[in-house]
Tab-separated table of C-alpha atoms in Angstrom:
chain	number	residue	atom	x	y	z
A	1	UNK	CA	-29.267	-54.625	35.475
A	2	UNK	CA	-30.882	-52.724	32.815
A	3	UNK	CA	-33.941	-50.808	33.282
A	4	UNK	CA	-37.132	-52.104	31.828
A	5	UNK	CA	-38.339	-50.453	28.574
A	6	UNK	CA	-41.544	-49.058	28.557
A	7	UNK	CA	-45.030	-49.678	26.243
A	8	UNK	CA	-45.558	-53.304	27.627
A	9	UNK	CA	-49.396	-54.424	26.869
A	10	UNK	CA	-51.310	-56.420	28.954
A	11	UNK	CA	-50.600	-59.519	26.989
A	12	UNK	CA	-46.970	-59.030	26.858
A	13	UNK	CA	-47.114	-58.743	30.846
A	14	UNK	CA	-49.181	-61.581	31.709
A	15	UNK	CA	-47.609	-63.793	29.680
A	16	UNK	CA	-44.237	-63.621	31.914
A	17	UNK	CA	-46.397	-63.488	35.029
A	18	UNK	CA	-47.758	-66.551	33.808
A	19	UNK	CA	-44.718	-68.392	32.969
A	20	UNK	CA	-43.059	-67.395	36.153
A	21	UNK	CA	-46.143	-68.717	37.744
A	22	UNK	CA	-45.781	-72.026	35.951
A	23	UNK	CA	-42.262	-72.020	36.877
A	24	UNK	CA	-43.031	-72.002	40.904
A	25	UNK	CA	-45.416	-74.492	40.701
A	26	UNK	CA	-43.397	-77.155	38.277
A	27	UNK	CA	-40.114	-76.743	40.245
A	28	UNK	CA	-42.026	-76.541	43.905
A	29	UNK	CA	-44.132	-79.943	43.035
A	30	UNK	CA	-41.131	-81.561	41.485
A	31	UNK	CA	-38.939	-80.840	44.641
A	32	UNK	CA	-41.774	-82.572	47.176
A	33	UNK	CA	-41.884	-85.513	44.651
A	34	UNK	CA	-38.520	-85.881	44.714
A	35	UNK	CA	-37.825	-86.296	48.370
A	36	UNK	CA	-41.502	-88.231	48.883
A	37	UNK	CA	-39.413	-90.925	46.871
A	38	UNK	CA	-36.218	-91.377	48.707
A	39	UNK	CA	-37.656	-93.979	50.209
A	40	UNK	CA	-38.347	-95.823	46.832
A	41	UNK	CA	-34.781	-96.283	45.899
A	42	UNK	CA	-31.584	-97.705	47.277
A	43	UNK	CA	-29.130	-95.785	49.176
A	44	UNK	CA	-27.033	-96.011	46.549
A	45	UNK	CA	-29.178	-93.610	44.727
A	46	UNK	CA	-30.821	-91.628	47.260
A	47	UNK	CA	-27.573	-89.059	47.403
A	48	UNK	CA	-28.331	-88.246	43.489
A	49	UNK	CA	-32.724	-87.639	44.451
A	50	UNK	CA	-31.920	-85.892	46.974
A	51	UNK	CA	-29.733	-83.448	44.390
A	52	UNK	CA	-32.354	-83.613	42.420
A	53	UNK	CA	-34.752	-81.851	44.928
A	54	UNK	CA	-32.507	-79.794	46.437
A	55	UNK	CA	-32.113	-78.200	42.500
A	56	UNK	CA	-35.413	-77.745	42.307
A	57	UNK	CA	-35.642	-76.194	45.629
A	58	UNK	CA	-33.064	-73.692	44.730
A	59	UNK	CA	-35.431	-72.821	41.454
A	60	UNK	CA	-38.403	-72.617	43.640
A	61	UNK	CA	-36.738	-70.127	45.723
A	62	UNK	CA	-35.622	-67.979	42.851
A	63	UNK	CA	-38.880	-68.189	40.654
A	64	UNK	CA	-40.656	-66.445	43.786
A	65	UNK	CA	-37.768	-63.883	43.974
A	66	UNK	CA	-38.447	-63.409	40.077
A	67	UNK	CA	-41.816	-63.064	40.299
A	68	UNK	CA	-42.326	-61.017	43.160
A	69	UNK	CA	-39.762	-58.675	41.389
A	70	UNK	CA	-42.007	-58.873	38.475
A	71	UNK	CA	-45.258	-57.927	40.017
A	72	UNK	CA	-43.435	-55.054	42.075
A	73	UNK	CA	-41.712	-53.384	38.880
A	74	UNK	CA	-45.505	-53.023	37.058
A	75	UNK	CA	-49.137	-51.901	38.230
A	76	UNK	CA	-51.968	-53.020	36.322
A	77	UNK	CA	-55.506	-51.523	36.124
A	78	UNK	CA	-58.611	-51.436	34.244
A	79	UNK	CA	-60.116	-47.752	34.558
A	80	UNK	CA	-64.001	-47.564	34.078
A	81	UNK	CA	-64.046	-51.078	32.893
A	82	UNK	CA	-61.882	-50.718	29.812
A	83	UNK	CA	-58.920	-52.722	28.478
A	84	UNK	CA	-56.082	-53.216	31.220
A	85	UNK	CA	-53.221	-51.188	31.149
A	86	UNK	CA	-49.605	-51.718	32.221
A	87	UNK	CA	-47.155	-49.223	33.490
A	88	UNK	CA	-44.199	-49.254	35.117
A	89	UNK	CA	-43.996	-48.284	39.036
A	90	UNK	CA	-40.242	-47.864	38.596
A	91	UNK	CA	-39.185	-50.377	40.686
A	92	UNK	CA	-36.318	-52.652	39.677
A	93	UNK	CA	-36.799	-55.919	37.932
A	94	UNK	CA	-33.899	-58.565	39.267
A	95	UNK	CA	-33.552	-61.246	36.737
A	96	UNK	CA	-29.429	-61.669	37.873
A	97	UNK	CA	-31.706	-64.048	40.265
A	98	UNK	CA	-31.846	-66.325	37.166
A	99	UNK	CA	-27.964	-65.821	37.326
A	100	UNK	CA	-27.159	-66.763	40.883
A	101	UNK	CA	-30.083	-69.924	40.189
A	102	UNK	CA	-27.969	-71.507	37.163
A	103	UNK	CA	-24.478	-70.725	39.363
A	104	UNK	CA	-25.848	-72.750	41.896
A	105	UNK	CA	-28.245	-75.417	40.294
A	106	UNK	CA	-26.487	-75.924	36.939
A	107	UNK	CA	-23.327	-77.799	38.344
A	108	UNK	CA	-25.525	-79.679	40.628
A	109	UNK	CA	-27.553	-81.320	37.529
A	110	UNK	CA	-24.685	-82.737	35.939
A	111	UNK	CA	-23.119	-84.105	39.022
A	112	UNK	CA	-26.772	-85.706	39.925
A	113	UNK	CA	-26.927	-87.420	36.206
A	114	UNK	CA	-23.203	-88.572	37.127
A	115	UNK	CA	-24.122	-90.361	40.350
A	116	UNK	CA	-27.081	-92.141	39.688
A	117	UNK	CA	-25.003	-93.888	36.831
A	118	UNK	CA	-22.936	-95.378	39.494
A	119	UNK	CA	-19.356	-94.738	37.401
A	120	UNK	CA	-16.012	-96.115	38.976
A	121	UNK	CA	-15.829	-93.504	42.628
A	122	UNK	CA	-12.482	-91.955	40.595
A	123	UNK	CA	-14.512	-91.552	37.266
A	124	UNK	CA	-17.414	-90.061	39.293
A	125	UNK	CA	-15.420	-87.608	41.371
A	126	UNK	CA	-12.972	-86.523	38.068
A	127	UNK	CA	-16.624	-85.845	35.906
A	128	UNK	CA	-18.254	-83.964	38.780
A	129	UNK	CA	-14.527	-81.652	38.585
A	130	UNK	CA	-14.260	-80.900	35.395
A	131	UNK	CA	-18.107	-81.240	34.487
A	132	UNK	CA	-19.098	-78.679	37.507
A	133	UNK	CA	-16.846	-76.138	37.118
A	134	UNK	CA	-17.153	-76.157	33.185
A	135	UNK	CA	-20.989	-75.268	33.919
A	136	UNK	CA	-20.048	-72.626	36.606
A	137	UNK	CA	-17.760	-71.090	33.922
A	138	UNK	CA	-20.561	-70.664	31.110
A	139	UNK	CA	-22.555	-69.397	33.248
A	140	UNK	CA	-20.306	-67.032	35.368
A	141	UNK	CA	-19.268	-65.296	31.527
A	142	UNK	CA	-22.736	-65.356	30.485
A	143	UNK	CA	-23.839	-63.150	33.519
A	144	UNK	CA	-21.533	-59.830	31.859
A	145	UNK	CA	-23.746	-59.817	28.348
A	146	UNK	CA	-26.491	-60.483	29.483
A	147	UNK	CA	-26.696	-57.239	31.564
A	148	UNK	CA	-25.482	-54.692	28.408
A	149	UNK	CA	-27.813	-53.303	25.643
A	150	UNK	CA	-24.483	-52.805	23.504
A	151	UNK	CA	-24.862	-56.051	20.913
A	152	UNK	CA	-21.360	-56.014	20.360
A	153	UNK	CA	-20.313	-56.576	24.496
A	154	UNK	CA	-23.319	-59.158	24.514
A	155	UNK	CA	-22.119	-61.448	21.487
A	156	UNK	CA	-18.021	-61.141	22.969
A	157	UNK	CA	-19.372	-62.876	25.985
A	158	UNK	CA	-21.963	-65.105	24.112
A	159	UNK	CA	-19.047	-66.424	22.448
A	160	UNK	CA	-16.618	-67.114	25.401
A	161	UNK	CA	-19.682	-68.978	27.199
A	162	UNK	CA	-19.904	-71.233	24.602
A	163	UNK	CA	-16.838	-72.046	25.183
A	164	UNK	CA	-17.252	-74.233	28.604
A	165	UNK	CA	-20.492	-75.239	26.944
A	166	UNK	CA	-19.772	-77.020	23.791
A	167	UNK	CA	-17.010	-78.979	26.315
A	168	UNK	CA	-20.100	-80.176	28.778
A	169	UNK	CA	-22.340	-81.057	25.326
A	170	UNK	CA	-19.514	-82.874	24.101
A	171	UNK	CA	-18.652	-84.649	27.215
A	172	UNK	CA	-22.660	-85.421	27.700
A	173	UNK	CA	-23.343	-86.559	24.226
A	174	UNK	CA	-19.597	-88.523	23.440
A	175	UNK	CA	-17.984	-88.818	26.889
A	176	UNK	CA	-20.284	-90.551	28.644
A	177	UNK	CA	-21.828	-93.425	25.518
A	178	UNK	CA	-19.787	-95.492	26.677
A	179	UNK	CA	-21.000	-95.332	30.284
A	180	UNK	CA	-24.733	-95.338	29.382
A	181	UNK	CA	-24.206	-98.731	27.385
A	182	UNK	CA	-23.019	-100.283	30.274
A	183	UNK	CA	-26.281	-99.666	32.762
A	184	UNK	CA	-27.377	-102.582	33.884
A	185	UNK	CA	-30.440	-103.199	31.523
A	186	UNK	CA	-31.786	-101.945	28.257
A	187	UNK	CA	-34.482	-99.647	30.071
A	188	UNK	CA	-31.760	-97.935	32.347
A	189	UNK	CA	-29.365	-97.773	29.196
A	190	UNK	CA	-32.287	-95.412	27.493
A	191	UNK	CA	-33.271	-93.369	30.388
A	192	UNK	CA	-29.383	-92.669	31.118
A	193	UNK	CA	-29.214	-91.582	27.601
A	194	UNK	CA	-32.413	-89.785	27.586
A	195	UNK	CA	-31.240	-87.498	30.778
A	196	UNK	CA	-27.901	-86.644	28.760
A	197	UNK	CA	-29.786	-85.885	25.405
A	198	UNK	CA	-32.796	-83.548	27.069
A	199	UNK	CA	-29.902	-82.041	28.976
A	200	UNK	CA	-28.239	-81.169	25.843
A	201	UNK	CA	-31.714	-80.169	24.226
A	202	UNK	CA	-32.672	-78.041	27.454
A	203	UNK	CA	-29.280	-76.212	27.094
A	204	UNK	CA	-29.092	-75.797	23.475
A	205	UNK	CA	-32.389	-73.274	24.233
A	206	UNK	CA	-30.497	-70.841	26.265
A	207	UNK	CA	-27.958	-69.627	23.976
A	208	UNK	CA	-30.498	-68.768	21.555
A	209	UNK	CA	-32.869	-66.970	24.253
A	210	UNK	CA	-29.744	-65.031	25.433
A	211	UNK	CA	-29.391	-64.005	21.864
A	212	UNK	CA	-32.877	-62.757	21.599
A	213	UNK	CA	-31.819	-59.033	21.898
A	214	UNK	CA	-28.864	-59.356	19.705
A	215	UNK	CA	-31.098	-60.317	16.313
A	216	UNK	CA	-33.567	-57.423	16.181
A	217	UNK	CA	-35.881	-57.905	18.758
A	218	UNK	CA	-36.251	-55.067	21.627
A	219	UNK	CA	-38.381	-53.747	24.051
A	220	UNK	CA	-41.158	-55.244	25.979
A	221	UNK	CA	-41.772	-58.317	23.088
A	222	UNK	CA	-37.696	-59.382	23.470
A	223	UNK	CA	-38.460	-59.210	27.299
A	224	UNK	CA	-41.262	-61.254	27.495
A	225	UNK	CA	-39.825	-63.982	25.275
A	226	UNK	CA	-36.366	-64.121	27.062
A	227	UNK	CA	-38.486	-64.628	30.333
A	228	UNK	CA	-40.913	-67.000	28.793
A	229	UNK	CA	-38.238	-68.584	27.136
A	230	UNK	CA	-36.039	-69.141	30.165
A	231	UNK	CA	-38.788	-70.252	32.233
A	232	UNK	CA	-39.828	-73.201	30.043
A	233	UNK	CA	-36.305	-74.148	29.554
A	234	UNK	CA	-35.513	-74.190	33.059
A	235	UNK	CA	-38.717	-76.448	33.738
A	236	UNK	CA	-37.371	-79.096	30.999
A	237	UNK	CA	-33.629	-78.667	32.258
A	238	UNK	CA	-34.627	-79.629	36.234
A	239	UNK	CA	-37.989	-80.676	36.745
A	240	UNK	CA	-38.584	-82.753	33.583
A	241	UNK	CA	-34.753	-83.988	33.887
A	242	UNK	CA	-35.338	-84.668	37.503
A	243	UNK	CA	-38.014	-87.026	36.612
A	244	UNK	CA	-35.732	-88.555	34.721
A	245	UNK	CA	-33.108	-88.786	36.852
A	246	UNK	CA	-35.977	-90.693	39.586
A	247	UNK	CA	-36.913	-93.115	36.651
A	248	UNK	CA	-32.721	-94.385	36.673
A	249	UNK	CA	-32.762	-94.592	40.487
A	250	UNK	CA	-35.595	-96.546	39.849
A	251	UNK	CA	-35.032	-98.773	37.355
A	252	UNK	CA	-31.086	-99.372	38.757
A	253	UNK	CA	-32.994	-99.916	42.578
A	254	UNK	CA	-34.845	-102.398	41.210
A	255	UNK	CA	-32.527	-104.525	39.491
A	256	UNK	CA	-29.889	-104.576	42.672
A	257	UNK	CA	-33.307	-105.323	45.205
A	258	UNK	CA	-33.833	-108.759	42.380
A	259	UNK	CA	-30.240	-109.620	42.871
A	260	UNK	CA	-28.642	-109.052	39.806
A	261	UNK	CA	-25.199	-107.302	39.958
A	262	UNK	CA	-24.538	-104.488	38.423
A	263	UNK	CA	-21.761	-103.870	36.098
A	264	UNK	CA	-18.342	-102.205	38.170
């Protein structure tokens, strides 16, 4: 965990505290919708909501860690009036809590998206395998770069993450058309395909705010838009995809309760 550099303005500052504001609040609202509509669907679906909120539960948790850890590292002030200033108490700023979030949360998103599509039980438990630990892996050899200033170390382990994650964009984006064009209606075919592609859009972020520090940018402006940029990513990759994710269970819930079958 490097130490964090000096000279931040008050802009610069508040615009993290902001987004890790607007982080709490989208992933703690999304987790209470979430569960306030297990009711709503079948119980064939209520195993992936409940994912779904327990994800966003896990973010909640670590957006307060991140923020508190953000407010303790800085004090603020306005003296006589004048402009606010920023300076560092020299406390440490965690952000390996964004770490331990995406070890945790990540596999669970892709094994939520694979349940509420209702695959064959041996298709669903061989996707949630390979698909989970793939994510687990990207994430586990993103962790090593992302804590080194040398540019060097953090593109070697930029690269071997990408590894595990062009296999779970592939499998999201190829592996699974076939599966989304058999949901059981037009509507649940484009929300099942909607998940996988804003999945694969919400992903396709991080590599490019991990790289932020490796193209030029340093200090307190490549701080505050890896934070900024990991916080709205994270709100499109589990709250907005959770939504999603309730829309299927929906839909699907409301085909089975009119009687129709739904394809095996």
């Amino acid at each position: 965990m490097a130490p964090l550099p000096d000279g931040f303005s008050y802009a610069e500052w508040n615009a993290t505290y902001n987004a890790l504001s607007f982080g709490i609040a989208a992933m703690g609202s999304a987790t209470i919708f979430f569960w306030l509509q297990l009711p709503n669907v079948t119980k064939s679906y209520r195993t992936a909501l409940t994912i779904t909120g327990i994800v966003t539960l896990i973010a909640t948790y670590h957006y307060i860690r991140i923020f508190n850890s953000w407010s303790e590292a800085f004090t603020v002030a306005s003296k006589d009036g004048g402009d606010y200033t920023v300076q560092l108490t020299g406390a440490p700023f965690n952000d390996g809590y964004r770490y331990v979030d995406w070890l945790l949360t990540v596999p669970l998103l892709l094994i939520e998206l694979i349940l509420v599509m209702k695959l064959p039980q041996a298709e669903t438990v061989n996707l949630s395998w390979r698909l989970g630990l793939a994510s687990a892996l990207m994430v586990a050899l993103g962790y090593p770069g992302e804590i080194q200033e040398d540019l060097s170390v953090r593109w070697f382990w930029w690269c071997l993450s990408m590894m595990p994650f062009c296999y779970v964009v592939f499998t999201l984006t190829v592996g699974l058309a076939e599966a989304t064009s058999k949901q059981p209606s037009p509507a649940a075919a484009s929300l099942a395909s909607a998940a996988r592609y804003l999945t694969v859009l919400s992903w396709c972020t991080y590599p490019f705010v991990y790289m932020v520090k490796s193209v030029g940018l340093a200090g307190p402006a490549a701080t505050m838009y890896e934070q900024v940029g990991y916080s709205l990513a994270d709100v499109l990759a589990k709250a907005v995809f959770g939504v999603l994710i309730w829309a299927l269970a929906s839909e699907k819930s409301a085909i089975e309760e009119s009687g129709k079958v739904l394809p095996k």
